[in-house]
mmCIF file of C-alpha atoms in Angstrom:
data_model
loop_
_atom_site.group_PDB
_atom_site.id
_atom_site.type_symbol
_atom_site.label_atom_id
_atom_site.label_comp_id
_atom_site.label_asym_id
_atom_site.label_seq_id
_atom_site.Cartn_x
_atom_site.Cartn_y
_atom_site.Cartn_z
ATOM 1 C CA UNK A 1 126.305 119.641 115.378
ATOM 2 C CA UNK A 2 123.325 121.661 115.817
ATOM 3 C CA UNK A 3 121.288 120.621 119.095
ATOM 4 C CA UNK A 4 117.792 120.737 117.536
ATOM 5 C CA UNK A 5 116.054 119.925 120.431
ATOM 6 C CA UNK A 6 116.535 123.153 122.223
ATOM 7 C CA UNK A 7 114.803 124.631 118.912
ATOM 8 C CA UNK A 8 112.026 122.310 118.844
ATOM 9 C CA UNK A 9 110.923 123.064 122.711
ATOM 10 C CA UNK A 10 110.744 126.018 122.018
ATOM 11 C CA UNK A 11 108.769 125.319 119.137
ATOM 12 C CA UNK A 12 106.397 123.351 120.891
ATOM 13 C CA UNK A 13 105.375 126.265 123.335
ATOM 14 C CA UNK A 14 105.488 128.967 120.785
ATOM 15 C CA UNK A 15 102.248 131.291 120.467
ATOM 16 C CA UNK A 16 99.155 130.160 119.047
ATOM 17 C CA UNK A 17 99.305 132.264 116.103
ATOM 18 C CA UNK A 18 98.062 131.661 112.580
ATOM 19 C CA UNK A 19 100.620 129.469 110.503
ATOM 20 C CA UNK A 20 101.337 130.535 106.983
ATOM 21 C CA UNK A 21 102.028 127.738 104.755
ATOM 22 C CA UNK A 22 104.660 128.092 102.092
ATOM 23 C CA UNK A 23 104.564 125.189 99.399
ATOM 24 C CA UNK A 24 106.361 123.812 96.562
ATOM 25 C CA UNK A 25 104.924 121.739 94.232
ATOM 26 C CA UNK A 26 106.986 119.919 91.156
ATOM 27 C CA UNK A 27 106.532 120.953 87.850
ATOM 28 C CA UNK A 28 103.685 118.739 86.415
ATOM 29 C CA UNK A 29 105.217 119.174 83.039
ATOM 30 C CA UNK A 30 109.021 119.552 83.156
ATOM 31 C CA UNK A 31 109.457 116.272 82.756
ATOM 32 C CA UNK A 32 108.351 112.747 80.811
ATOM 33 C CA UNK A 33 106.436 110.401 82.589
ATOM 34 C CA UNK A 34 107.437 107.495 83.811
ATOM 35 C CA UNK A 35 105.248 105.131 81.519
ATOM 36 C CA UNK A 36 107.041 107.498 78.549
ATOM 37 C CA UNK A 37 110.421 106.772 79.846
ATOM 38 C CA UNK A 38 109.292 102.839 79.938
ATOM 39 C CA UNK A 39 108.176 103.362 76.243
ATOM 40 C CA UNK A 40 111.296 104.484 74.956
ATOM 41 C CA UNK A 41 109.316 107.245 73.594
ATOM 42 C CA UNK A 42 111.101 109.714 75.882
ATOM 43 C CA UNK A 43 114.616 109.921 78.336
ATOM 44 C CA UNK A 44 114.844 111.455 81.659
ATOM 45 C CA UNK A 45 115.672 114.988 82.497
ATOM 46 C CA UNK A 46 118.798 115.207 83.446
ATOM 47 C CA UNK A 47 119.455 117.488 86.738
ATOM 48 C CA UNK A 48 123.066 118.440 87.990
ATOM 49 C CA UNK A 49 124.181 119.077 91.415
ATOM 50 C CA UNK A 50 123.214 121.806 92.774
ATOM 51 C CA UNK A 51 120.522 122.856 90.253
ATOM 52 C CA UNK A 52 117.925 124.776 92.509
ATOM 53 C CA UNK A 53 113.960 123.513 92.414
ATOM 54 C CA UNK A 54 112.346 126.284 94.130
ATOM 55 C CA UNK A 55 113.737 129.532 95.754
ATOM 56 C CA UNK A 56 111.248 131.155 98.501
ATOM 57 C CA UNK A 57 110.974 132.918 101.292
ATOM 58 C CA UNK A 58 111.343 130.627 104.056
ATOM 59 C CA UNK A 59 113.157 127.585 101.939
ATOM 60 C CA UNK A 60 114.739 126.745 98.744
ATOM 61 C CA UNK A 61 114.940 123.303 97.679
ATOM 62 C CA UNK A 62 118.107 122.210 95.465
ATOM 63 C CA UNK A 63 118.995 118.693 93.576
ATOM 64 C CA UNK A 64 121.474 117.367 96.069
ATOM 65 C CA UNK A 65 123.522 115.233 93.715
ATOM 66 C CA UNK A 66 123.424 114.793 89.738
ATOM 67 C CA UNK A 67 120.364 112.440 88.458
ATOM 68 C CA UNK A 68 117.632 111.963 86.006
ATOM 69 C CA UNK A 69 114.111 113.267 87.042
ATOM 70 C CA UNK A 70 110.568 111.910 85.663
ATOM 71 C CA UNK A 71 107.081 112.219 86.496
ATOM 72 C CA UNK A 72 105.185 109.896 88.413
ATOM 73 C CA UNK A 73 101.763 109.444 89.639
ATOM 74 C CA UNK A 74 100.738 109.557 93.188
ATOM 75 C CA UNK A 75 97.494 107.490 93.378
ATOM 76 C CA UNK A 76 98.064 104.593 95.369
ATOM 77 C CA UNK A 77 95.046 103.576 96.672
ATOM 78 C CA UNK A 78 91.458 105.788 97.042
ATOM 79 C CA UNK A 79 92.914 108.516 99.165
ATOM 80 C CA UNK A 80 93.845 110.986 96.601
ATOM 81 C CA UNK A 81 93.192 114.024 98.014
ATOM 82 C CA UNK A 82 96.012 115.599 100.959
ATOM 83 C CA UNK A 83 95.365 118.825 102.440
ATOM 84 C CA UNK A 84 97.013 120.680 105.511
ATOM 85 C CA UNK A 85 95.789 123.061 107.422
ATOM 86 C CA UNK A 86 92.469 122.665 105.159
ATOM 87 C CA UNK A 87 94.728 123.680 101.765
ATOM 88 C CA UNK A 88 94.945 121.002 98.535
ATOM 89 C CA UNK A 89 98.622 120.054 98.353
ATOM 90 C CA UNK A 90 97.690 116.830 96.785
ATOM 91 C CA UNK A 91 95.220 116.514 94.796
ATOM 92 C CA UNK A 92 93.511 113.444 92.341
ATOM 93 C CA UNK A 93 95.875 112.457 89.932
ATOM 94 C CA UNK A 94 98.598 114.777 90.420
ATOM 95 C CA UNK A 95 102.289 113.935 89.533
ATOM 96 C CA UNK A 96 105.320 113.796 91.622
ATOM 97 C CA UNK A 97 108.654 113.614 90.653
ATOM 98 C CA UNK A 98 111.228 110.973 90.852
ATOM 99 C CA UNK A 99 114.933 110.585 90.552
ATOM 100 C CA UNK A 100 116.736 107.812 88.907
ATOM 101 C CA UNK A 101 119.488 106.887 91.446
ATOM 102 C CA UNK A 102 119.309 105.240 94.345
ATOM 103 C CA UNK A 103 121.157 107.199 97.276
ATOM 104 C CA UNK A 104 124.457 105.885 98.738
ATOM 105 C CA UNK A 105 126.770 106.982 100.721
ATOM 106 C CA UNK A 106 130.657 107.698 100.103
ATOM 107 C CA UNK A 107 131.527 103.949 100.994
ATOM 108 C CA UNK A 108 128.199 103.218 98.835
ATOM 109 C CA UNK A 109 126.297 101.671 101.464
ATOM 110 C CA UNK A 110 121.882 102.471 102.555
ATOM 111 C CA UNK A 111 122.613 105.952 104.828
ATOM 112 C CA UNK A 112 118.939 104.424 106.585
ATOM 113 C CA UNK A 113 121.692 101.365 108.167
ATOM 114 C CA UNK A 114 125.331 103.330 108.458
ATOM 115 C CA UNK A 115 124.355 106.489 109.432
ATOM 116 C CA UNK A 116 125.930 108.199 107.036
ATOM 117 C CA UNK A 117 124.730 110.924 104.887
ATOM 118 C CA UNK A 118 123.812 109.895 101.242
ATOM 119 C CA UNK A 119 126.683 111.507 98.970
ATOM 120 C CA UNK A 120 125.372 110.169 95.762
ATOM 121 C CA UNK A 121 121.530 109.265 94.255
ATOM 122 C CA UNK A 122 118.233 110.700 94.438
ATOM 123 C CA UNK A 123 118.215 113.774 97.216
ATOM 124 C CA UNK A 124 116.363 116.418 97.711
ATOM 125 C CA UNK A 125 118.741 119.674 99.940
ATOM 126 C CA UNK A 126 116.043 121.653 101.706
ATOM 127 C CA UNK A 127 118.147 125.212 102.422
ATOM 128 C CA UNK A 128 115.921 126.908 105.341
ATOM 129 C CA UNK A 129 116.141 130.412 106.276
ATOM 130 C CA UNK A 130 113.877 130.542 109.238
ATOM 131 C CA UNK A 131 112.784 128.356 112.064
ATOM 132 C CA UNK A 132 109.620 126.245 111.879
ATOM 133 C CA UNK A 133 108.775 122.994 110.973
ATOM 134 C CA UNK A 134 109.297 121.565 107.087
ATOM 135 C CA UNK A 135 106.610 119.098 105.507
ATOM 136 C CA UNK A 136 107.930 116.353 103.006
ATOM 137 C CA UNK A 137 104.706 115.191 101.000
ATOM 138 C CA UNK A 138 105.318 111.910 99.089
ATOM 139 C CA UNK A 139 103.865 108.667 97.893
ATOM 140 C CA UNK A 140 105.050 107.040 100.888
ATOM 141 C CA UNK A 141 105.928 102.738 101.317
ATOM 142 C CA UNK A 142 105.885 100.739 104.455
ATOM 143 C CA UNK A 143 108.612 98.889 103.309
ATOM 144 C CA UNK A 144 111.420 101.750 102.684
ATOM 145 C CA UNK A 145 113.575 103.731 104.741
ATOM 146 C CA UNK A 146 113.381 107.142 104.938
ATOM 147 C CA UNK A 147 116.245 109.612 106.453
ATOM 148 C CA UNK A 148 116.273 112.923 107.522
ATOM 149 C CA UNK A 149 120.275 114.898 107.842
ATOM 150 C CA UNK A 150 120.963 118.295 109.395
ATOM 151 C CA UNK A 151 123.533 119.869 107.572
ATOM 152 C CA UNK A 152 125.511 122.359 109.998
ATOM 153 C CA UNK A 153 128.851 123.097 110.226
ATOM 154 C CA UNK A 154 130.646 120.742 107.933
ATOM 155 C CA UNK A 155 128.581 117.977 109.710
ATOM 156 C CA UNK A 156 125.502 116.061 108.205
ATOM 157 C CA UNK A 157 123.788 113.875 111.213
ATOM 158 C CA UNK A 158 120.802 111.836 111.038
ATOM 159 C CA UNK A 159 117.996 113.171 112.768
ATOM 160 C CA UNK A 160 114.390 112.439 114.218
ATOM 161 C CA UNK A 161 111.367 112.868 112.365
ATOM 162 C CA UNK A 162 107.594 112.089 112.195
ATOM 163 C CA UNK A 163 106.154 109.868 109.104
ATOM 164 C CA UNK A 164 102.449 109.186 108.416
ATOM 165 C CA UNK A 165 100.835 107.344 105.649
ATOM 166 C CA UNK A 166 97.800 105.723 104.458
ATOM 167 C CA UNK A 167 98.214 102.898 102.866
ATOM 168 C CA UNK A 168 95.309 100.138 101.707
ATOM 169 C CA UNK A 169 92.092 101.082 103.024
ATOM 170 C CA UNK A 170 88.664 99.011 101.547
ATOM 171 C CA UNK A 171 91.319 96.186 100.848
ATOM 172 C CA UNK A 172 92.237 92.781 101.929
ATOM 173 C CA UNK A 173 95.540 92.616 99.904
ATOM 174 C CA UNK A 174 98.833 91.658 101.356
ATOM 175 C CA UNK A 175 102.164 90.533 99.714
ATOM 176 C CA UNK A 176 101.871 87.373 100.226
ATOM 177 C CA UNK A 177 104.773 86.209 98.254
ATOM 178 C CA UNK A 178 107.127 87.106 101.368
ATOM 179 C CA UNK A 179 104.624 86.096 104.477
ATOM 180 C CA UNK A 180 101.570 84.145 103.558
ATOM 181 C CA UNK A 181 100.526 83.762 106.854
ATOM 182 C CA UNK A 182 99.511 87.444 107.282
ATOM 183 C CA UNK A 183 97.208 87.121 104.243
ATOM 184 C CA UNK A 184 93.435 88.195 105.016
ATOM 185 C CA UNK A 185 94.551 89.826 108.046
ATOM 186 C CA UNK A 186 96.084 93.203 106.914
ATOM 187 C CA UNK A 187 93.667 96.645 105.809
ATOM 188 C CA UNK A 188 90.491 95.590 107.551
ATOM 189 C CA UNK A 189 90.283 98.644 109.418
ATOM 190 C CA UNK A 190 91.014 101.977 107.866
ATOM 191 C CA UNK A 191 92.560 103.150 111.214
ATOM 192 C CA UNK A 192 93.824 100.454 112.884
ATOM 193 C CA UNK A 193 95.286 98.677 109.819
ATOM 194 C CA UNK A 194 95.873 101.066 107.702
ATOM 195 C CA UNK A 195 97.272 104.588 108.807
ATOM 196 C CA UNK A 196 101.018 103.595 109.815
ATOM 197 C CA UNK A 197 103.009 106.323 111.814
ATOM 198 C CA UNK A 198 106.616 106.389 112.777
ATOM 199 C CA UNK A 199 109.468 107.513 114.196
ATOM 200 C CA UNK A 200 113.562 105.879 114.172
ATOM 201 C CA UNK A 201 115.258 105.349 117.445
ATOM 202 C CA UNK A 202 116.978 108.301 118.844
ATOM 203 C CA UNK A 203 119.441 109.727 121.299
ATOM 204 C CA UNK A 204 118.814 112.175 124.048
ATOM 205 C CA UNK A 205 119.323 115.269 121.988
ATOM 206 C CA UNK A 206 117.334 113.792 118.698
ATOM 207 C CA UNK A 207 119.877 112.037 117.038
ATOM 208 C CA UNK A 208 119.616 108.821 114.772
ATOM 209 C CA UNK A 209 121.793 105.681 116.689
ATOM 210 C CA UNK A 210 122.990 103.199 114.980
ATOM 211 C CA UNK A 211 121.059 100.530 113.513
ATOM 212 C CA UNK A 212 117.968 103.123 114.544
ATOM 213 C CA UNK A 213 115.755 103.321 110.879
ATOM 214 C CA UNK A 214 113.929 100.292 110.001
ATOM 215 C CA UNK A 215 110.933 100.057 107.491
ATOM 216 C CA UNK A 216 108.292 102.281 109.313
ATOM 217 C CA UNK A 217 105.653 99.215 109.048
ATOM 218 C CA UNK A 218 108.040 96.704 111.084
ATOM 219 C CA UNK A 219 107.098 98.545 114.891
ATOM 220 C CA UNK A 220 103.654 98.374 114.048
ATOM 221 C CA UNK A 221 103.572 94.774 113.117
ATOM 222 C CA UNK A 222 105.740 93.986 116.359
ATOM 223 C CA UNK A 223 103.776 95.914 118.498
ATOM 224 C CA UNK A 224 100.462 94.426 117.622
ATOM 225 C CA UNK A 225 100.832 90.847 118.911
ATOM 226 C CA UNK A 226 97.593 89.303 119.048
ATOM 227 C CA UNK A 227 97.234 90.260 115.402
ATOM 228 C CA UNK A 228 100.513 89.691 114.085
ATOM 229 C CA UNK A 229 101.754 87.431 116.600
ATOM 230 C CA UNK A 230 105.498 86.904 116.484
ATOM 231 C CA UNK A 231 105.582 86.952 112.833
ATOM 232 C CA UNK A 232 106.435 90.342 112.876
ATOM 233 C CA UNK A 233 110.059 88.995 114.072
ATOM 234 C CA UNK A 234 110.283 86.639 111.539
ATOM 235 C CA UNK A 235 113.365 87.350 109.046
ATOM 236 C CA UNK A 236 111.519 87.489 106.057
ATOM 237 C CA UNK A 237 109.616 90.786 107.836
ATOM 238 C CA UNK A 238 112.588 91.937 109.173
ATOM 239 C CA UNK A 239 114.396 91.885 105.096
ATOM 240 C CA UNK A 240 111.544 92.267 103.081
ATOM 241 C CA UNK A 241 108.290 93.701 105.129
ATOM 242 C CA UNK A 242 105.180 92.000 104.837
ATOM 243 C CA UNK A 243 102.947 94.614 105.095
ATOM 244 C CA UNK A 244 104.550 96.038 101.715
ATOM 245 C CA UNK A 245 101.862 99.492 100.556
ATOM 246 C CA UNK A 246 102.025 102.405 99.178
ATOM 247 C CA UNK A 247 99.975 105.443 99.809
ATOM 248 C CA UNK A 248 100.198 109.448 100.301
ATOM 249 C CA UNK A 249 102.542 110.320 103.315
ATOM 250 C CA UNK A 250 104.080 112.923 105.293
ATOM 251 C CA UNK A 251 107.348 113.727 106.743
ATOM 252 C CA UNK A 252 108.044 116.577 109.018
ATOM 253 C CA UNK A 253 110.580 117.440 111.813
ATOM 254 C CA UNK A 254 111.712 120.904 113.117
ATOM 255 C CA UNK A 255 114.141 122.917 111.325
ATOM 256 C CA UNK A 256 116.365 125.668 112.336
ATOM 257 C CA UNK A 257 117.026 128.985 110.116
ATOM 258 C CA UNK A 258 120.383 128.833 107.801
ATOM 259 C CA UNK A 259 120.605 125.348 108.329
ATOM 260 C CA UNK A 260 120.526 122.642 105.006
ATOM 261 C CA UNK A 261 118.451 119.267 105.400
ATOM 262 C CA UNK A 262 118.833 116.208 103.332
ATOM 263 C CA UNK A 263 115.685 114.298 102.763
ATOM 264 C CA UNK A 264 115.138 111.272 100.653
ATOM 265 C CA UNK A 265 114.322 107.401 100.180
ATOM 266 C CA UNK A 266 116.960 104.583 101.219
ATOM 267 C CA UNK A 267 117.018 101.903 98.894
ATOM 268 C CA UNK A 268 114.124 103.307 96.551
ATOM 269 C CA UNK A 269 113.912 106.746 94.982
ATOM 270 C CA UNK A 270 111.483 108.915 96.619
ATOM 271 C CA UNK A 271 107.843 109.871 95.087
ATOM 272 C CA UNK A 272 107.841 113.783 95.572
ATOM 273 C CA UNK A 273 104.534 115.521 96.095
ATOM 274 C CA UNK A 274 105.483 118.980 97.603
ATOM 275 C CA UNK A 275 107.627 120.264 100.715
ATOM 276 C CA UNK A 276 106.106 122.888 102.942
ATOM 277 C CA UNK A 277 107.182 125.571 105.438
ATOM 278 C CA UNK A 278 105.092 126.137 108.438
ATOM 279 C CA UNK A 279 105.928 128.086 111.512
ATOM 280 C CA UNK A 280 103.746 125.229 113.806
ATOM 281 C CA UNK A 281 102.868 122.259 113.798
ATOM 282 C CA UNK A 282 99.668 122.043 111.857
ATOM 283 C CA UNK A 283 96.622 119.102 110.866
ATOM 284 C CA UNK A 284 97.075 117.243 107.473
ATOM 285 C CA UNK A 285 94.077 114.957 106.416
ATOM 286 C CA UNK A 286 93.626 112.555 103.609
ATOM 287 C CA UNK A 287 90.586 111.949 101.513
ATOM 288 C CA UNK A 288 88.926 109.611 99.139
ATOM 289 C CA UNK A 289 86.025 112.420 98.039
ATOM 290 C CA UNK A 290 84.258 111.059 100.761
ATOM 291 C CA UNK A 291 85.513 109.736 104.075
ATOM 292 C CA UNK A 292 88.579 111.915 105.725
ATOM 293 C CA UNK A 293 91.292 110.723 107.993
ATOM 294 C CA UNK A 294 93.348 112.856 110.001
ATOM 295 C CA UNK A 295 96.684 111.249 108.870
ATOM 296 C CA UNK A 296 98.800 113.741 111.014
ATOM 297 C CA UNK A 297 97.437 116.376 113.773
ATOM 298 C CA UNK A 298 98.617 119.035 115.663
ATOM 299 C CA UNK A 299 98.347 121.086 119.164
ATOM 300 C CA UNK A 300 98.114 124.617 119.214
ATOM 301 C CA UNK A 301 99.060 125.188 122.979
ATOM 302 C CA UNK A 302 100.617 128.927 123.828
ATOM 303 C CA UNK A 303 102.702 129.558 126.918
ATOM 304 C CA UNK A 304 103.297 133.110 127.715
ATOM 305 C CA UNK A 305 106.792 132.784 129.125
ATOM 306 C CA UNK A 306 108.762 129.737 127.908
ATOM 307 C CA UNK A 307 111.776 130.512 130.569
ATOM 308 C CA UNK A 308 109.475 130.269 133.558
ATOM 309 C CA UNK A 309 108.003 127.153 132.490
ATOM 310 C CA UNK A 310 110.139 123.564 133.633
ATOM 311 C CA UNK A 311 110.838 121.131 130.128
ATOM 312 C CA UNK A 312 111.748 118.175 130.854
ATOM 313 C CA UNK A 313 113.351 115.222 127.685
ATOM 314 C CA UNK A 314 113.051 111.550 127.603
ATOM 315 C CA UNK A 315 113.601 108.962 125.388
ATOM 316 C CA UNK A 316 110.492 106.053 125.140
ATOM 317 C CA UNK A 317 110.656 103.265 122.702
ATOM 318 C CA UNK A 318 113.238 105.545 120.433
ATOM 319 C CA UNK A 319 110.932 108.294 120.603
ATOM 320 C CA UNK A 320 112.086 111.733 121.654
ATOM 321 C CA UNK A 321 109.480 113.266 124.400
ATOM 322 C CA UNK A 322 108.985 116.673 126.266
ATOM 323 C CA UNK A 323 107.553 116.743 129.309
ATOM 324 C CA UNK A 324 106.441 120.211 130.155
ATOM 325 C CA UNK A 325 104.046 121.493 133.315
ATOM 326 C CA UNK A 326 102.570 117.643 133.441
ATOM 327 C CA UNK A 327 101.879 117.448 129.740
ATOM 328 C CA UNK A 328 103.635 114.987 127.292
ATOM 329 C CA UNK A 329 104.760 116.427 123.925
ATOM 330 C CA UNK A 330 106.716 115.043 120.837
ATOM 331 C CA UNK A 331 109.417 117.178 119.372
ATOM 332 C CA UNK A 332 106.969 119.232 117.368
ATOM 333 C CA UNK A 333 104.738 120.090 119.747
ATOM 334 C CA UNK A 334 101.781 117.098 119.287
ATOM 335 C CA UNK A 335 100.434 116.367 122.492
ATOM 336 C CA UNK A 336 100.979 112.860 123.517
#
């Protein structure tokens, strides 16, 4: 197994130099659309294993396993517009893509709850040939797993990441189907209620334990008590989420050069916007035309001489953390 951590301190005190972005974007025409595909008036691309997306310099992206493709949209809510590093990577009513087949592993089970890399279904292989961090934009849910594999040495291993997402700003609505309780309560506040961040439970050196990805809209719901109250513990949350939106998100976690990364949806078929190559970590806001949100930010924090300087690791709340000269980092280099 590949120790990412060691990569991604040293990531976090690399110079402050400009980032160059590298971005794929789906074809927006390769494929029908999903209403097409619901019409009968079209069938899905078919895409073999293998079949390469997007060659580049810094990362190719392949079709993991066999599946049929179409296009989707990725307007969820009034935040249409996603840029990083002030650049459009999403912008009003662009299309993603969207396999067919839901991801399993070999024993056909969620890889999110066993832990074990999907071997079937809708994946997207990220092949990276130098180190930085990789950016997975999608239309996100708060009520799907997401997973994240390294791919190194014959071994694929769950790993940390960060996800961000807007999801129902200007809007009272709620599923209230599964937890009527929580109706009325849910997207007052565009920050509070609405921007949902996350990361699974992890081991000392970054690693995914067992049991450790959950919807990313659970913590939140747990951790805000005198809102949510012990609902949030409730079975019907704990099965079926209550908070149940969709919105533009982001993925991103460290990568390592010559080293393959499985990304995808558990249980769902992800929404896919773009993937981006950075060398840092780097600020990615949302829009609705009007009103921004910083749905992801980053430090930019340079340390002349990363052997002289003390880095410390913990693990808080499933979180991985780097303490360094008094300063609290995550494992891309956000300060804390």
């Amino acid at each position: 197994m590949k120790k990412f951590f060691f990569f991604a301190a040293a990531l976090m005190v690399s110079a402050a130099a400009m980032a160059t972005a590298e971005v794929y974007t789906p074809s927006q025409t390769d494929y029908p659309t999903e209403a097409e595909v619901k019409a009968e008036t079209a069938t899905r691309t078919a895409v073999d294993a293998g079949v390469v997306f997007y060659t580049g310099t810094a990362f190719d992206v392949k079709n993991a396993f066999a599946t049929t493709y179409q296009r989707v949209g990725l307007n969820a809510n009034a935040y249409t517009t996603l840029t990083m590093n002030g650049s459009n990577i999403v912008v009003p009513d662009q299309w993603g893509i969207q396999g067919n087949d839901n991801p399993k592993d070999a024993g056909g089970g969620n890889p999110a709850l066993t832990n074990v890399a999907p071997s079937q279904g809708a994946v997207y292989q990220i092949d990276v040939k130098q180190d930085g961090v990789i950016y997975v934009f999608h239309k996100a849910s708060s009520n799907k797993h997401y997973t994240v594999f390294e791919l190194f040495k014959g071994e694929a291993t769950s790993m940390w990441y960060d996800f961000a997402m807007i999801t129902c700003p200007g809007t009272d609505s709620v599923n209230q189907k599964k937890v009527p309780s929580l109706a009325g309560i849910l997207c007052k506040d565009v920050i509070t209620d609405s921007l949902i961040t996350y990361n699974p439970v992890v081991d000392e050196n970054g690693y995914v334990v067992e049991g450790g990805i959950v919807f990313p809209e659970i913590p939140m719901l747990r951790e805000d008590v005198p809102t949510y109250g012990k609902i949030a513990d409730s079975l019907d949350v704990q099965k079926n989420g209550a908070y149940a939106h969709n919105g533009l998100g982001v993925i991103a976690f460290p990568v390592i050069a010559n080293t393959s990364y499985y990304v995808n949806a558990c249980g769902s078929k992800m929404s896919l916007a773009a993937i981006a190559f950075e060398t840092e970590a780097v600020t990615v806001k949302v829009s609705d035309g009007t009103n921004e949100i910083e749905l992801y930010s980053s430090v930019h924090t340079a340390v002349e001489n990363v052997e002289a300087v003390k880095v410390n690791k913990v693990i808080e709340n499933g979180m991985l953390i780097i303490e360094k000269n008094g300063v609290r980092y995550n494992a891309l280099g956000q300060k804390l």
